[in-house]
Amino acid sequence: MNGDGYRVGVVGATGLVGSTILEVLLERGFPVAELVPFASERSAGRQIEWNGATPECRVLSEDAIQGLDLVLSSAGGSVSAEWAPRLVEAGAVVVDNTSHFRMDDGVPLVVAGVNSDAVEGHSGIVANPNCSTMQMVLALKPLQDAGMGIERLVISTYQAVSGTGKGAIDELIAQTQAVLADQDPVASTYPHQIAFNALPQAGSFPDGDDHTDEERKLINETRKILGDEGIRVSATCVRVPVVTGHSESVNVETREPLSPDRARELLASTPGVTVVDEPAAGRYPMAIEAAGRDDVLVGRIRRDPGNESALDLWVVSDNLRKGAATNAVQVAELLIERNLLGSGR
Ligand SMILES: NC(=O)c1ccc[n+]([C@@H]2O[C@H](COP(=O)([O-])OP(=O)(O)OC[C@H]3O[C@@H](n4cnc5c(N)ncnc54)[C@H](OP(=O)(O)O)[C@@H]3O)[C@@H](O)[C@H]2O)c1
């Protein structure tokens, strides 16, 4: 760090998450002395406009990674697997958006406002959770605390294509245009056409598993962040033809029953959560309203008619912001607040 701030690397700076990180760093006035964007060889030398400057994208190399205080990384799991340890070795703290390190014992998995203290235990890498998990745990934490713990969750997600990267948005638009023009849509990102469809497969099926890796992330990461391996979780992740904003139906059974009114009150006073819950007037959380916002919208809060200890919720958030970029920058802010960056590491 120098007097003006930190030397910050953004790996995947040309991608959906990386470019949102660049916006969020500016919006939140993050103390950046120098921004160093990294991307693949395809983008080497491409200029990124940021805060009145135009730094050029670099390719990751031993030379290029020297002298960074902080790296926000979102270039895929294999890039993080190879480069995060090398970045740490070179002196940086890495906030990693990929799933690669999330379940490692020595790596904190942090949602700012939910388990912020976990950041204290980092050894160079802090993992940013999966987007579907992130928005859900923000809504669950106050219910977990007031309801003396969570027994069980039954989750169905309706996930936007931007969760799969910029190529998936292009594919949704191209397929939509093809169908409207009475042509055959081409599917390459997903196993089937996504336009005018709903796919009961987000992610892929690891060998021998009847759940997708996305569903496993939701199950395992939720338990790690909420600090309770005993929570029973059933998850079905569905990809829908929405550009931005993941929606989730969440049935939450708490140890002590909570009334819908109490849950509304608790959620309304939770920073980062906005209750939108006047269903008869047509007001409930929707992806098109969550897109571009940092808060997690919660509505349709009601008692499960089949279980007096359970509530049903509808949880919606911008997967690129709180689900990825905003939380990554908030984690970086926590690192500064707690003197865990640069010389405090
Ligand atoms: N999208 C979401 O909602 C979301 C949420 C949470 C986490 N994530 C995770 O974040 C990561 C990126 O997601 P995304 O949606 O931003 O994908 P994306 O739009 O496809 O962007 C990928 C980025 O990675 C860069 N990249 C690829 N190979 C590289 C390499 N060898 N070295 C350096 N940079 C490289 C790309 O550079 P080029 O432009 O040069 O190809 C691009 O900047 C994934 O691991 C994803 O799981 C995504």
Short mmCIF file of C-alpha atoms and ligand atoms in Angstrom, two decimals:
data_model
loop_
_atom_site.label_atom_id
_atom_site.label_comp_id
_atom_site.label_asym_id
_atom_site.label_seq_id
_atom_site.Cartn_x
_atom_site.Cartn_y
_atom_site.Cartn_z
CA MET A 1 0.00 0.00 0.00
CA ASN A 2 1.07 3.60 -0.53
CA GLY A 3 -0.63 6.78 0.73
CA ASP A 4 -3.33 6.65 -1.96
CA GLY A 5 -4.42 3.10 -1.42
CA TYR A 6 -3.65 -0.44 -2.52
CA ARG A 7 -2.30 -2.03 -5.66
CA VAL A 8 -5.31 -4.07 -6.73
CA GLY A 9 -5.32 -6.82 -9.36
CA VAL A 10 -8.59 -7.92 -10.99
CA VAL A 11 -8.24 -11.30 -12.68
CA GLY A 12 -10.97 -11.83 -15.29
CA ALA A 13 -11.38 -8.06 -15.67
CA THR A 14 -13.10 -8.41 -19.07
CA GLY A 15 -15.69 -10.91 -17.81
CA LEU A 16 -19.15 -10.32 -16.34
CA VAL A 17 -18.06 -10.61 -12.71
CA GLY A 18 -14.72 -8.85 -13.26
CA SER A 19 -16.26 -5.86 -15.03
CA THR A 20 -18.89 -5.59 -12.27
CA ILE A 21 -16.07 -5.67 -9.70
CA LEU A 22 -14.47 -2.72 -11.51
CA GLU A 23 -17.75 -0.77 -11.24
CA VAL A 24 -18.29 -1.67 -7.59
CA LEU A 25 -14.72 -0.66 -6.62
CA LEU A 26 -15.44 2.80 -8.04
CA GLU A 27 -18.95 3.11 -6.62
CA ARG A 28 -17.77 2.25 -3.12
CA GLY A 29 -14.68 4.48 -3.31
CA PHE A 30 -12.37 1.55 -2.60
CA PRO A 31 -8.83 2.87 -1.95
CA VAL A 32 -7.06 1.84 -5.18
CA ALA A 33 -3.63 3.34 -5.82
CA GLU A 34 -3.16 1.29 -8.99
CA LEU A 35 -5.53 -1.04 -10.80
CA VAL A 36 -3.95 -3.98 -12.63
CA PRO A 37 -6.42 -5.84 -14.89
CA PHE A 38 -5.70 -9.43 -15.96
CA ALA A 39 -7.50 -11.47 -18.63
CA SER A 40 -6.70 -14.28 -21.02
CA GLU A 41 -4.27 -14.04 -23.91
CA ARG A 42 -7.25 -13.12 -26.13
CA SER A 43 -7.50 -9.78 -24.33
CA ALA A 44 -3.80 -9.05 -23.74
CA GLY A 45 -3.16 -5.35 -24.31
CA ARG A 46 -6.85 -4.44 -24.38
CA GLN A 47 -7.44 -1.17 -22.56
CA ILE A 48 -9.93 -1.07 -19.70
CA GLU A 49 -11.46 2.30 -18.95
CA TRP A 50 -11.43 2.81 -15.23
CA ASN A 51 -11.59 5.97 -13.14
CA GLY A 52 -10.22 8.21 -15.89
CA ALA A 53 -7.32 5.87 -16.74
CA THR A 54 -6.95 3.11 -19.32
CA PRO A 55 -4.78 0.32 -17.91
CA GLU A 56 -4.01 -2.52 -20.31
CA CYS A 57 -5.04 -6.10 -19.64
CA ARG A 58 -2.14 -8.34 -18.76
CA VAL A 59 -1.68 -12.07 -18.95
CA LEU A 60 -0.88 -13.81 -15.65
CA SER A 61 2.86 -14.42 -15.28
CA GLU A 62 5.36 -14.52 -12.41
CA ASP A 63 6.59 -11.04 -13.33
CA ALA A 64 3.16 -9.50 -13.75
CA ILE A 65 1.86 -10.62 -10.34
CA GLN A 66 4.58 -9.04 -8.23
CA GLY A 67 3.79 -6.20 -5.82
CA LEU A 68 0.01 -6.60 -5.60
CA ASP A 69 -1.70 -6.08 -2.22
CA LEU A 70 -5.09 -7.47 -3.17
CA VAL A 71 -6.40 -9.59 -6.03
CA LEU A 72 -10.08 -10.07 -6.83
CA SER A 73 -10.18 -13.14 -9.03
CA SER A 74 -12.98 -14.38 -11.31
CA ALA A 75 -11.46 -16.20 -14.27
CA GLY A 76 -12.66 -19.73 -13.53
CA GLY A 77 -11.61 -22.50 -11.17
CA SER A 78 -8.59 -23.77 -13.09
CA VAL A 79 -7.06 -20.29 -13.32
CA SER A 80 -7.56 -19.79 -9.57
CA ALA A 81 -6.19 -23.25 -8.79
CA GLU A 82 -2.96 -22.40 -10.57
CA TRP A 83 -2.59 -18.73 -9.79
CA ALA A 84 -4.15 -17.97 -6.39
CA PRO A 85 -1.35 -19.75 -4.45
CA ARG A 86 1.26 -18.00 -6.59
CA LEU A 87 -0.39 -14.62 -6.00
CA VAL A 88 -0.38 -15.29 -2.25
CA GLU A 89 3.28 -16.33 -2.44
CA ALA A 90 3.98 -13.03 -4.21
CA GLY A 91 2.41 -11.10 -1.30
CA ALA A 92 -1.24 -10.55 -2.25
CA VAL A 93 -4.43 -11.51 -0.46
CA VAL A 94 -6.79 -13.15 -2.97
CA VAL A 95 -10.57 -12.89 -2.81
CA ASP A 96 -11.58 -15.73 -5.09
CA ASN A 97 -14.95 -15.90 -6.84
CA THR A 98 -14.58 -19.43 -8.15
CA SER A 99 -15.65 -22.61 -6.41
CA HIS A 100 -12.11 -24.01 -6.31
CA PHE A 101 -11.16 -23.23 -2.68
CA ARG A 102 -14.58 -22.70 -1.11
CA MET A 103 -14.82 -25.92 0.83
CA ASP A 104 -11.14 -26.07 1.87
CA ASP A 105 -10.82 -26.12 5.66
CA GLY A 106 -8.18 -23.41 5.77
CA VAL A 107 -10.09 -21.04 3.51
CA PRO A 108 -12.82 -18.82 4.97
CA LEU A 109 -16.02 -18.64 2.92
CA VAL A 110 -17.36 -15.21 3.74
CA VAL A 111 -20.62 -13.37 3.21
CA ALA A 112 -20.24 -9.83 4.51
CA GLY A 113 -23.00 -9.25 7.05
CA VAL A 114 -23.51 -12.96 7.71
CA ASN A 115 -20.19 -14.43 8.87
CA SER A 116 -17.86 -11.43 8.52
CA ASP A 117 -15.69 -12.61 11.42
CA ALA A 118 -14.63 -15.69 9.43
CA VAL A 119 -12.33 -13.44 7.39
CA GLU A 120 -9.98 -13.30 10.39
CA GLY A 121 -8.87 -16.89 9.77
CA HIS A 122 -7.50 -16.36 6.28
CA SER A 123 -4.07 -17.54 5.18
CA GLY A 124 -3.97 -15.55 1.96
CA ILE A 125 -7.14 -16.73 0.21
CA VAL A 126 -10.72 -15.79 1.08
CA ALA A 127 -13.44 -17.51 -0.95
CA ASN A 128 -16.53 -15.70 -2.21
CA PRO A 129 -19.52 -18.07 -2.16
CA ASN A 130 -21.67 -19.25 -5.02
CA CYS A 131 -24.22 -16.62 -6.09
CA SER A 132 -27.35 -18.65 -5.21
CA THR A 133 -25.96 -19.43 -1.77
CA MET A 134 -24.90 -15.85 -1.10
CA GLN A 135 -28.32 -14.26 -1.53
CA MET A 136 -30.10 -17.02 0.37
CA VAL A 137 -27.90 -17.00 3.49
CA LEU A 138 -28.35 -13.23 3.84
CA ALA A 139 -32.10 -13.88 4.21
CA LEU A 140 -31.63 -16.99 6.37
CA LYS A 141 -29.18 -15.66 8.96
CA PRO A 142 -31.70 -13.56 10.97
CA LEU A 143 -34.18 -16.46 10.88
CA GLN A 144 -31.50 -18.89 12.03
CA ASP A 145 -30.61 -16.62 14.95
CA ALA A 146 -34.20 -15.88 16.05
CA GLY A 147 -35.47 -19.42 15.40
CA MET A 148 -32.74 -21.09 17.50
CA GLY A 149 -31.26 -22.71 14.42
CA ILE A 150 -32.40 -24.16 11.12
CA GLU A 151 -33.55 -27.77 10.86
CA ARG A 152 -34.23 -28.05 7.16
CA LEU A 153 -34.25 -26.12 3.89
CA VAL A 154 -36.07 -27.05 0.69
CA ILE A 155 -34.82 -24.83 -2.13
CA SER A 156 -35.68 -24.44 -5.79
CA THR A 157 -33.70 -21.88 -7.76
CA TYR A 158 -34.57 -20.09 -10.98
CA GLN A 159 -31.14 -18.96 -12.14
CA ALA A 160 -30.30 -16.33 -14.72
CA VAL A 161 -27.98 -17.09 -17.62
CA SER A 162 -25.49 -14.38 -16.62
CA GLY A 163 -24.51 -16.79 -13.85
CA THR A 164 -22.76 -18.80 -16.58
CA GLY A 165 -20.76 -15.87 -17.99
CA LYS A 166 -20.98 -13.46 -20.87
CA GLY A 167 -21.18 -16.19 -23.54
CA ALA A 168 -24.46 -17.46 -22.06
CA ILE A 169 -26.17 -14.05 -22.43
CA ASP A 170 -25.12 -13.93 -26.11
CA GLU A 171 -26.49 -17.43 -26.57
CA LEU A 172 -29.87 -16.62 -24.96
CA ILE A 173 -30.26 -13.57 -27.20
CA ALA A 174 -29.17 -15.45 -30.35
CA GLN A 175 -31.54 -18.35 -29.59
CA THR A 176 -34.44 -16.00 -28.88
CA GLN A 177 -33.87 -14.21 -32.19
CA ALA A 178 -33.58 -17.55 -34.02
CA VAL A 179 -36.85 -18.90 -32.57
CA LEU A 180 -38.69 -15.65 -33.35
CA ALA A 181 -37.34 -15.81 -36.92
CA ASP A 182 -38.52 -19.43 -37.23
CA GLN A 183 -34.94 -20.74 -37.43
CA ASP A 184 -33.27 -23.54 -35.47
CA PRO A 185 -31.61 -22.23 -32.28
CA VAL A 186 -28.03 -23.38 -31.66
CA ALA A 187 -27.23 -24.63 -28.12
CA SER A 188 -23.61 -24.77 -27.01
CA THR A 189 -23.43 -23.35 -23.46
CA TYR A 190 -26.20 -25.57 -22.05
CA PRO A 191 -27.18 -29.11 -23.02
CA HIS A 192 -30.47 -27.82 -24.48
CA GLN A 193 -32.02 -24.65 -25.81
CA ILE A 194 -32.47 -22.11 -22.99
CA ALA A 195 -34.65 -19.60 -24.85
CA PHE A 196 -38.36 -20.17 -24.06
CA ASN A 197 -37.34 -23.05 -21.80
CA ALA A 198 -36.50 -24.02 -18.19
CA LEU A 199 -33.65 -26.48 -17.64
CA PRO A 200 -33.68 -28.63 -14.49
CA GLN A 201 -29.88 -28.69 -14.68
CA ALA A 202 -27.73 -25.78 -13.54
CA GLY A 203 -24.11 -26.91 -13.62
CA SER A 204 -23.10 -30.46 -14.43
CA PHE A 205 -23.59 -33.91 -12.93
CA PRO A 206 -20.33 -35.20 -11.38
CA ASP A 207 -19.77 -38.91 -12.03
CA GLY A 208 -22.19 -41.04 -10.08
CA ASP A 209 -24.07 -38.12 -8.53
CA ASP A 210 -27.75 -37.45 -9.10
CA HIS A 211 -27.31 -33.82 -7.97
CA THR A 212 -25.54 -31.18 -10.04
CA ASP A 213 -22.38 -29.51 -8.77
CA GLU A 214 -24.45 -26.31 -8.44
CA GLU A 215 -26.88 -28.10 -6.11
CA ARG A 216 -24.00 -29.54 -4.07
CA LYS A 217 -22.51 -26.03 -3.74
CA LEU A 218 -25.82 -24.71 -2.41
CA ILE A 219 -26.00 -27.55 0.13
CA ASN A 220 -22.38 -27.54 1.30
CA GLU A 221 -21.65 -23.82 1.21
CA THR A 222 -24.86 -22.97 3.10
CA ARG A 223 -23.82 -25.26 5.95
CA LYS A 224 -20.27 -23.88 6.03
CA ILE A 225 -21.37 -20.22 6.06
CA LEU A 226 -24.16 -20.72 8.60
CA GLY A 227 -21.77 -22.81 10.72
CA ASP A 228 -24.09 -25.80 11.10
CA GLU A 229 -23.26 -29.05 9.33
CA GLY A 230 -26.52 -30.52 10.66
CA ILE A 231 -28.86 -28.42 8.50
CA ARG A 232 -30.74 -30.76 6.17
CA VAL A 233 -30.86 -29.23 2.70
CA SER A 234 -32.77 -30.29 -0.40
CA ALA A 235 -31.86 -28.29 -3.50
CA THR A 236 -33.05 -28.21 -7.11
CA CYS A 237 -31.28 -25.68 -9.34
CA VAL A 238 -33.05 -24.62 -12.52
CA ARG A 239 -31.72 -22.41 -15.31
CA VAL A 240 -34.30 -20.02 -16.76
CA PRO A 241 -34.17 -17.58 -19.70
CA VAL A 242 -33.57 -14.50 -17.51
CA VAL A 243 -30.48 -12.37 -18.16
CA THR A 244 -29.72 -11.13 -14.63
CA GLY A 245 -31.15 -11.94 -11.19
CA HIS A 246 -31.48 -15.32 -9.54
CA SER A 247 -34.86 -16.13 -7.91
CA GLU A 248 -35.28 -18.76 -5.22
CA SER A 249 -38.17 -20.47 -3.51
CA VAL A 250 -36.95 -21.32 -0.01
CA ASN A 251 -38.84 -23.36 2.56
CA VAL A 252 -37.10 -22.88 5.91
CA GLU A 253 -37.88 -24.93 9.02
CA THR A 254 -36.52 -23.37 12.21
CA ARG A 255 -36.10 -25.13 15.58
CA GLU A 256 -38.45 -22.61 17.24
CA PRO A 257 -41.39 -21.56 15.05
CA LEU A 258 -41.38 -17.98 13.73
CA SER A 259 -44.52 -16.22 12.54
CA PRO A 260 -44.51 -14.63 9.08
CA ASP A 261 -44.89 -11.20 10.74
CA ARG A 262 -41.86 -11.80 12.98
CA ALA A 263 -39.84 -12.98 9.97
CA ARG A 264 -40.88 -9.85 8.03
CA GLU A 265 -39.78 -7.68 10.95
CA LEU A 266 -36.43 -9.47 11.29
CA LEU A 267 -35.72 -9.34 7.57
CA ALA A 268 -36.75 -5.67 7.28
CA SER A 269 -34.14 -4.76 9.90
CA THR A 270 -31.35 -6.79 8.28
CA PRO A 271 -28.80 -4.61 6.43
CA GLY A 272 -28.62 -5.62 2.78
CA VAL A 273 -32.12 -7.12 2.75
CA THR A 274 -35.27 -5.35 1.49
CA VAL A 275 -38.68 -6.85 2.15
CA VAL A 276 -41.06 -6.53 -0.82
CA ASP A 277 -44.16 -8.31 0.35
CA GLU A 278 -47.59 -7.05 -0.67
CA PRO A 279 -48.50 -9.93 -2.93
CA ALA A 280 -52.19 -9.07 -3.35
CA ALA A 281 -51.09 -5.71 -4.78
CA GLY A 282 -48.71 -7.47 -7.14
CA ARG A 283 -45.64 -6.44 -5.15
CA TYR A 284 -43.05 -9.16 -4.64
CA PRO A 285 -39.39 -9.56 -5.57
CA MET A 286 -38.67 -9.92 -9.29
CA ALA A 287 -35.43 -10.44 -11.18
CA ILE A 288 -35.97 -7.36 -13.36
CA GLU A 289 -36.21 -5.23 -10.23
CA ALA A 290 -33.25 -6.82 -8.45
CA ALA A 291 -30.92 -6.37 -11.44
CA GLY A 292 -28.48 -3.52 -10.84
CA ARG A 293 -29.15 -3.42 -7.07
CA ASP A 294 -27.02 -4.62 -4.18
CA ASP A 295 -29.76 -5.60 -1.78
CA VAL A 296 -31.41 -9.00 -1.58
CA LEU A 297 -35.18 -8.78 -2.06
CA VAL A 298 -37.39 -11.07 0.04
CA GLY A 299 -41.14 -11.52 -0.26
CA ARG A 300 -44.03 -14.03 -0.41
CA ILE A 301 -43.27 -14.65 3.29
CA ARG A 302 -45.87 -17.10 4.53
CA ARG A 303 -46.42 -20.07 6.80
CA ASP A 304 -45.93 -23.49 5.22
CA PRO A 305 -49.46 -24.92 5.60
CA GLY A 306 -47.97 -28.38 6.12
CA ASN A 307 -45.45 -27.49 8.83
CA GLU A 308 -46.00 -24.99 11.62
CA SER A 309 -42.25 -24.57 12.12
CA ALA A 310 -41.60 -23.69 8.50
CA LEU A 311 -41.93 -20.55 6.39
CA ASP A 312 -41.89 -20.12 2.63
CA LEU A 313 -39.88 -17.25 1.14
CA TRP A 314 -39.13 -15.90 -2.33
CA VAL A 315 -35.57 -14.52 -2.47
CA VAL A 316 -34.22 -12.56 -5.43
CA SER A 317 -30.91 -10.82 -6.03
CA ASP A 318 -28.54 -9.62 -8.75
CA ASN A 319 -26.18 -12.59 -9.13
CA LEU A 320 -23.39 -10.38 -10.44
CA ARG A 321 -23.58 -7.83 -7.60
CA LYS A 322 -24.27 -9.18 -4.07
CA GLY A 323 -24.00 -12.66 -5.59
CA ALA A 324 -20.42 -11.99 -6.71
CA ALA A 325 -18.78 -8.57 -7.20
CA THR A 326 -20.30 -6.54 -4.36
CA ASN A 327 -19.58 -9.22 -1.78
CA ALA A 328 -16.01 -9.61 -3.07
CA VAL A 329 -15.42 -5.87 -2.59
CA GLN A 330 -17.14 -5.93 0.82
CA VAL A 331 -14.81 -8.77 1.84
CA ALA A 332 -11.86 -6.64 0.70
CA GLU A 333 -13.22 -3.78 2.82
CA LEU A 334 -13.40 -6.15 5.81
CA LEU A 335 -9.76 -7.08 5.21
CA ILE A 336 -8.79 -3.41 5.40
CA GLU A 337 -10.98 -2.66 8.45
CA ARG A 338 -9.38 -5.55 10.31
CA ASN A 339 -5.85 -4.79 9.17
CA LEU A 340 -5.58 -8.10 7.31
CA LEU A 341 -4.20 -6.73 4.06
CA GLY A 342 -0.72 -5.55 3.07
CA SER A 343 1.58 -5.21 6.06
CA GLY A 344 -1.18 -6.39 8.44
CA ARG A 345 -1.37 -9.78 6.75
N1 LIG B 1 -21.55 -14.89 -13.33
C1 LIG B 1 -21.88 -15.02 -12.06
O1 LIG B 1 -23.01 -14.69 -11.63
C2 LIG B 1 -20.88 -15.57 -11.09
C3 LIG B 1 -21.15 -15.44 -9.73
C4 LIG B 1 -20.22 -15.93 -8.82
C5 LIG B 1 -19.06 -16.52 -9.27
N2 LIG B 1 -18.82 -16.63 -10.61
C6 LIG B 1 -17.55 -17.26 -11.02
O2 LIG B 1 -16.69 -16.26 -11.54
C7 LIG B 1 -15.91 -16.81 -12.61
C8 LIG B 1 -16.09 -15.94 -13.86
O3 LIG B 1 -17.44 -15.81 -14.18
P1 LIG B 1 -17.96 -14.75 -15.27
O4 LIG B 1 -19.42 -14.91 -15.26
O5 LIG B 1 -17.37 -13.40 -15.06
O6 LIG B 1 -17.34 -15.39 -16.63
P2 LIG B 1 -17.03 -14.68 -18.04
O7 LIG B 1 -17.95 -13.53 -18.27
O8 LIG B 1 -17.00 -15.77 -19.03
O9 LIG B 1 -15.55 -14.07 -17.86
C9 LIG B 1 -14.41 -14.89 -17.69
C10 LIG B 1 -13.20 -14.00 -17.48
O10 LIG B 1 -12.07 -14.81 -17.21
C11 LIG B 1 -11.00 -14.42 -18.09
N3 LIG B 1 -10.08 -15.53 -18.32
C12 LIG B 1 -10.33 -16.71 -18.95
N4 LIG B 1 -9.20 -17.46 -18.97
C13 LIG B 1 -8.23 -16.76 -18.35
C14 LIG B 1 -6.86 -16.98 -18.06
N5 LIG B 1 -6.25 -18.11 -18.42
N6 LIG B 1 -6.16 -16.00 -17.42
C15 LIG B 1 -6.77 -14.85 -17.03
N7 LIG B 1 -8.07 -14.57 -17.29
C16 LIG B 1 -8.79 -15.52 -17.93
C17 LIG B 1 -11.72 -13.97 -19.33
O11 LIG B 1 -10.85 -13.18 -20.15
P3 LIG B 1 -11.12 -13.00 -21.76
O12 LIG B 1 -12.17 -11.92 -21.89
O13 LIG B 1 -9.79 -12.58 -22.25
O14 LIG B 1 -11.59 -14.31 -22.28
C18 LIG B 1 -12.83 -13.14 -18.68
O15 LIG B 1 -12.33 -11.89 -18.24
C19 LIG B 1 -16.37 -18.26 -12.78
O16 LIG B 1 -15.51 -19.08 -12.05
C20 LIG B 1 -17.74 -18.27 -12.15
O17 LIG B 1 -18.10 -19.51 -11.64
C21 LIG B 1 -19.69 -16.15 -11.52
#
